[in-house]
XYZ file of C-alpha atoms in Angstrom:
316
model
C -6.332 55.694 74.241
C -2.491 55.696 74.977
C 0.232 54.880 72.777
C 1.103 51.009 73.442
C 4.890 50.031 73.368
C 6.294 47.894 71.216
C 8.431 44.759 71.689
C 11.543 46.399 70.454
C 10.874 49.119 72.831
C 9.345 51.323 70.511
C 5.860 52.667 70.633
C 3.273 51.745 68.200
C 0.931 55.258 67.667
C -2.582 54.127 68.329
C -4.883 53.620 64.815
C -7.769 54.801 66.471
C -6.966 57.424 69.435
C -10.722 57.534 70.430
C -12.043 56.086 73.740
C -14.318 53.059 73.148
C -17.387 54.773 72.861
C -15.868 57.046 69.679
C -14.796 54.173 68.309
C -17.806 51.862 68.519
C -19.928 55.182 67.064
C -17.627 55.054 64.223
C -17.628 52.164 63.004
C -21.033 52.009 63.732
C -20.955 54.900 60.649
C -18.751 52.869 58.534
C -21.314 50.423 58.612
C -24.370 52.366 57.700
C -22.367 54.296 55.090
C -21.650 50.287 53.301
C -25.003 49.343 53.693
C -26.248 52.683 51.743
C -23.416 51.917 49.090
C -24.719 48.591 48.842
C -28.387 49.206 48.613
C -27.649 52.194 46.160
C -25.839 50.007 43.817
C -29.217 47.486 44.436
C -30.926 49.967 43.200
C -29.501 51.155 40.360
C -30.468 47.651 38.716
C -33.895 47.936 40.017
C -35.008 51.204 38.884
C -33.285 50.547 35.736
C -35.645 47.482 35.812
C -38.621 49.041 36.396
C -37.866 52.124 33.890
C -37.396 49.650 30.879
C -40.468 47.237 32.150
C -43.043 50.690 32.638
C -41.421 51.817 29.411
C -42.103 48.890 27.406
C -45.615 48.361 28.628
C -46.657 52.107 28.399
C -45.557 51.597 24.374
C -47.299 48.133 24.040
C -50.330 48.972 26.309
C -53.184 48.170 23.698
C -51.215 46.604 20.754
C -51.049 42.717 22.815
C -53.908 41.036 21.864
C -54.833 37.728 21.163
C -54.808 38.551 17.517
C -51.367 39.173 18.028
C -50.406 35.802 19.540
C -52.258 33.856 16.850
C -51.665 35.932 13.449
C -48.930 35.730 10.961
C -47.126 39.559 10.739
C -47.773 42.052 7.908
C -45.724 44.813 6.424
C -48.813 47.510 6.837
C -49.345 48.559 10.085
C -52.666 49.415 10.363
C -52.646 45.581 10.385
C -51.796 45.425 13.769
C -54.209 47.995 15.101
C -56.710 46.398 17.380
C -58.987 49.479 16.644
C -59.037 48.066 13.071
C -59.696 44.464 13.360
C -63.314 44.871 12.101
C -62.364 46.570 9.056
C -63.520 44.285 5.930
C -60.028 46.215 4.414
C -57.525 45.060 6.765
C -56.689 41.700 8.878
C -55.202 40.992 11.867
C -51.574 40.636 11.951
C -49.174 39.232 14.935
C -46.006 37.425 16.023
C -47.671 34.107 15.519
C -44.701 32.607 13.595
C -41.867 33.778 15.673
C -43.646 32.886 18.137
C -44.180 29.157 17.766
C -39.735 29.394 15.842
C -38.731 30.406 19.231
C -40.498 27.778 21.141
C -39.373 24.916 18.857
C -36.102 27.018 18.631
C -35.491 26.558 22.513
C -36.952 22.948 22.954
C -34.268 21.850 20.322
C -31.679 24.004 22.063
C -32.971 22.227 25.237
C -32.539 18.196 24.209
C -29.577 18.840 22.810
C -28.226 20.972 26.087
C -29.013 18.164 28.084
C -27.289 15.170 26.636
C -24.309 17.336 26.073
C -23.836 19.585 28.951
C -25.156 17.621 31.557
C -23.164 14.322 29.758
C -19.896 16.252 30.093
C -20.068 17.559 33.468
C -21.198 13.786 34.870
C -17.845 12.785 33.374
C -15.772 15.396 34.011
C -17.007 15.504 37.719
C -17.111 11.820 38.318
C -15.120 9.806 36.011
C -12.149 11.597 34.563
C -8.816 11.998 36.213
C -7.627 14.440 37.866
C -4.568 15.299 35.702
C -3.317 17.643 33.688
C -5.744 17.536 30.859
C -9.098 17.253 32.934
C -7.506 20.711 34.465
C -6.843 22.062 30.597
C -10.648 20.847 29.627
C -11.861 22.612 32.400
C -10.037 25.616 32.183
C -10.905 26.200 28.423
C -14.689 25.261 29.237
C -14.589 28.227 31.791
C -13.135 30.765 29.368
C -15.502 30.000 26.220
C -18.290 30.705 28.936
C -16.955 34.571 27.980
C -17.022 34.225 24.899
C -19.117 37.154 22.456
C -22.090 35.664 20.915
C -21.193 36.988 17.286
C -18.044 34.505 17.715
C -20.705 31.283 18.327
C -22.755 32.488 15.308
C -19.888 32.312 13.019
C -19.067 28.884 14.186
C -22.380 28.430 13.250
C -22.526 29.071 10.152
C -19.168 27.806 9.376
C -19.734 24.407 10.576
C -23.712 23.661 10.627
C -24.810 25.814 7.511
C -22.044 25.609 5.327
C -19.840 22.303 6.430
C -22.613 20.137 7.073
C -24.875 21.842 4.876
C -27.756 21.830 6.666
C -28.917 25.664 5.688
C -30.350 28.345 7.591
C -32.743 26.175 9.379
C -33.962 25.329 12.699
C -31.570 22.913 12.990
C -28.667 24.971 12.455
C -30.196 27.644 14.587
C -30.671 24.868 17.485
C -27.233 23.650 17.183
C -25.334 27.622 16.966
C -27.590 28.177 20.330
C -26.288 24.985 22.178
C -22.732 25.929 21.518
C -23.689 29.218 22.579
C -24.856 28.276 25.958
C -23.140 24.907 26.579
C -20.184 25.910 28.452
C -22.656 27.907 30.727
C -24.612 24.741 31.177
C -21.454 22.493 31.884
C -20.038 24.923 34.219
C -23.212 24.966 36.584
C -24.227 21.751 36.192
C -20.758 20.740 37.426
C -21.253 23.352 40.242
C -24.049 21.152 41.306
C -22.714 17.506 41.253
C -19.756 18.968 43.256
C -22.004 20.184 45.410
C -23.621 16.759 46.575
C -21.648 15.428 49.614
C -18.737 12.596 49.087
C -20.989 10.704 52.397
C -23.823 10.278 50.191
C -21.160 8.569 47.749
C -19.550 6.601 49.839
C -22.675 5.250 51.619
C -24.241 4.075 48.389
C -21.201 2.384 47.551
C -21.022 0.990 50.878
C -24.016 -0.655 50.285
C -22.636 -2.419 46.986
C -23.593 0.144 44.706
C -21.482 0.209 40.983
C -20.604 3.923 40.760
C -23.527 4.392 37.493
C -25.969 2.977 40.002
C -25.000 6.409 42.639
C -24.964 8.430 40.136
C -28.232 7.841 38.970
C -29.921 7.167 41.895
C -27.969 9.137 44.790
C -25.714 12.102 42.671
C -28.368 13.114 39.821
C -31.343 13.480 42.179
C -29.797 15.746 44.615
C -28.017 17.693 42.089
C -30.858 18.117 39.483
C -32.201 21.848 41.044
C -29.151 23.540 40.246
C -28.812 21.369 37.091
C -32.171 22.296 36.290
C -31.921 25.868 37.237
C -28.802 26.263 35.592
C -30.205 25.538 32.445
C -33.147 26.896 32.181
C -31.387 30.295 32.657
C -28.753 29.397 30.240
C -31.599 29.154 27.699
C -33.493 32.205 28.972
C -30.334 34.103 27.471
C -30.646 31.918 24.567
C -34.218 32.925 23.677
C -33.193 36.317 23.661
C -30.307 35.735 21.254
C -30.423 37.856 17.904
C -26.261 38.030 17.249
C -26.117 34.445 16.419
C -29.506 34.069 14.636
C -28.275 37.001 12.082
C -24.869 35.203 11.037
C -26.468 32.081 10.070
C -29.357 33.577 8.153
C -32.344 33.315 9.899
C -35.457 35.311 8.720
C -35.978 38.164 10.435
C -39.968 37.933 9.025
C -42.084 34.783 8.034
C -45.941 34.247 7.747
C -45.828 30.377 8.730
C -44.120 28.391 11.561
C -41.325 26.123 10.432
C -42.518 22.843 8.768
C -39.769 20.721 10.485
C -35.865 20.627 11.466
C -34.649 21.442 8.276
C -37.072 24.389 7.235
C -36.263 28.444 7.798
C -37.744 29.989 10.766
C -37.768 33.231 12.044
C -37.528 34.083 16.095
C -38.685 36.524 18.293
C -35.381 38.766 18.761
C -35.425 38.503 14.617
C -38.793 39.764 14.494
C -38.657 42.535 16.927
C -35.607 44.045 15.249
C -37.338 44.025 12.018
C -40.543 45.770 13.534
C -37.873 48.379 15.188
C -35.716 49.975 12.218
C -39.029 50.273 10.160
C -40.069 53.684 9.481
C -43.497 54.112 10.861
C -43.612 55.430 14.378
C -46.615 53.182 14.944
C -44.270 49.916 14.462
C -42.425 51.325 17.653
C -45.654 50.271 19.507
C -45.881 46.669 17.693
C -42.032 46.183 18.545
C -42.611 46.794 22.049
C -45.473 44.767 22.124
C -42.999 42.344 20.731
C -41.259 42.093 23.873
C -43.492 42.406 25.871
C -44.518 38.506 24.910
C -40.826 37.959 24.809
C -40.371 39.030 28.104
C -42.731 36.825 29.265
C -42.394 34.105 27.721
C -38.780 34.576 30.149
C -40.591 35.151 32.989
C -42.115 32.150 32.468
C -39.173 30.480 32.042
C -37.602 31.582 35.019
C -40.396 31.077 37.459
C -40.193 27.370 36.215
C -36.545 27.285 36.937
C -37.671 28.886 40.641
C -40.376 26.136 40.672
C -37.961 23.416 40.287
C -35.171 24.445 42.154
C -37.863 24.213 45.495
C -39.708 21.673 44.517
C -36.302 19.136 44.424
C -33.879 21.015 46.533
C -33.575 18.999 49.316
C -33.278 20.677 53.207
C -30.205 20.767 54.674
């Protein structure tokens, strides 16, 4: 292509001197060179995926039983061997208590979520100003979403285990988790009610609706999948949570569930650590049995979030 001239009678020199075929090849290039980038990078978290899932399961293949699921742990290995179950000597041992600590662990982390995360972003999004302070809320929310965990478990135990006195109990564990993930929740869940259309406001209140009325009836239902989804993966991270759990002194071995609120616990991440820094080579295989149940119990967990999110998300 020629040189074009300029306005002030210069000449501009051509960015591309290629005839249109050249040029169209090119970029043609540059695009299949960004698509490779882009799948390579895909990739890289995929493999790495699949090389800590085949890893995992290859070390656990054998050891998950449902012995495992339903016993209390032991410190003797050969407690854990399926291949010894019959022996008069030995018992069965599992993750039975961790187990059931991190389910009531996560509902309580869950009611509490709710009323508070969900409660704050309803007001922020549709009742407070829009002033200075509503901006300042907002912007601090955002930035304790980055937070390090360590830094929400020494809340914890400086306000729930020590201030309030409630120990290193459920409770506190529950509470140390919901600060944890809160701002995550409030964040998304405010993504969601902004992401209802003002029509579907202003048509309800058209119609004589008191602004509680559309928000329970018009604004919550079309915003509850990415409410929902939002916090179910908010407490998918929490589940897998050991930081926290360690600063407020939660067990990192127990034989019995937690008796209620206020009793000790221990939780999956607590017991799989334990089962890793012990010196038998055959407790690698019961710690990545471990996670194997932890990883599914947040598989679970996500495909409900995937479940809800279609069964309520609306068509547009």
């Amino acid at each position: 292509m020629s040189d074009e001239p300029r306005t002030d009678g210069g000449v501009v020199e051509d960015e591309f001197p290629l005839d249109g075929g050249e040029q169209v090849q090119r970029k043609r290039l540059y695009g299949k060179i960004f698509v490779g980038l882009c799948l390579s990078a895909t990739m890289v978290g995929i493999v790495a995926l699949i090389a800590l899932i085949a890893d995992v399961v290859y070390e656990a293949w054998g050891w998950v039983t449902w012995e495992f699921l339903t016993y209390p742990p032991s410190r003797f290995v050969e407690n854990f061997d399926p291949a010894l179950y019959a022996d008069p000597d030995t018992r069965p041992a599992g993750i039975y208590p961790a187990l059931i600590g991190s389910i009531y662990l996560i509902a309580m982390t869950a009611l509490f979520t709710v009323f508070l995360g969900v409660g704050a972003a309803i007001y922020l999004e549709e009742y407070a100003s829009d002033n200075w302070l509503t901006t300042l809320i907002n912007a601090n929310i955002a930035n304790l979403a980055g937070v390090p965990s360590i830094v929400y478990g020494l809340l914890g135990l400086a306000i729930f285990v020590r201030a309030l006195n409630t120990g290193s109990s459920l409770l506190a564990g529950a509470l140390t988790l919901t600060l944890l993930i809160l701002p995550i929740v409030i964040v998304s869940s405010q993504e969601a009610l902004r992401a209802v259309p003002d029509s579907l406001r202003n048509a309800s209140y058209g119609v004589g609706a008191t602004r509680w009325q559309t928000i329970r009836n018009v604004v919550l239902p079309n915003a509850l999948p990415g409410i929902m989804t939002g916090m179910i993966l908010s407490l998918s991270r929490a589940i897998g949570e050991t930081a926290p759990l360690v600063l407020i002194g939660a067990a990192t071995a127990m034989f019995a569930p937690p008796d209620g609120p206020l009793g000790a616990f221990a939780a999956m991440p607590m017991q799989i650590f334990d089962w890793a820094k012990q010196p038998a080579a055959e407790f690698q295989h019961v710690a990545a049995a471990g996670i194997v149940v932890l990883l599914t119990v947040l598989l679970l967990m996500n495909a409900t979030a995937i479940y809800i999110r279609n069964k309520y998300d609306t068509p547009t």
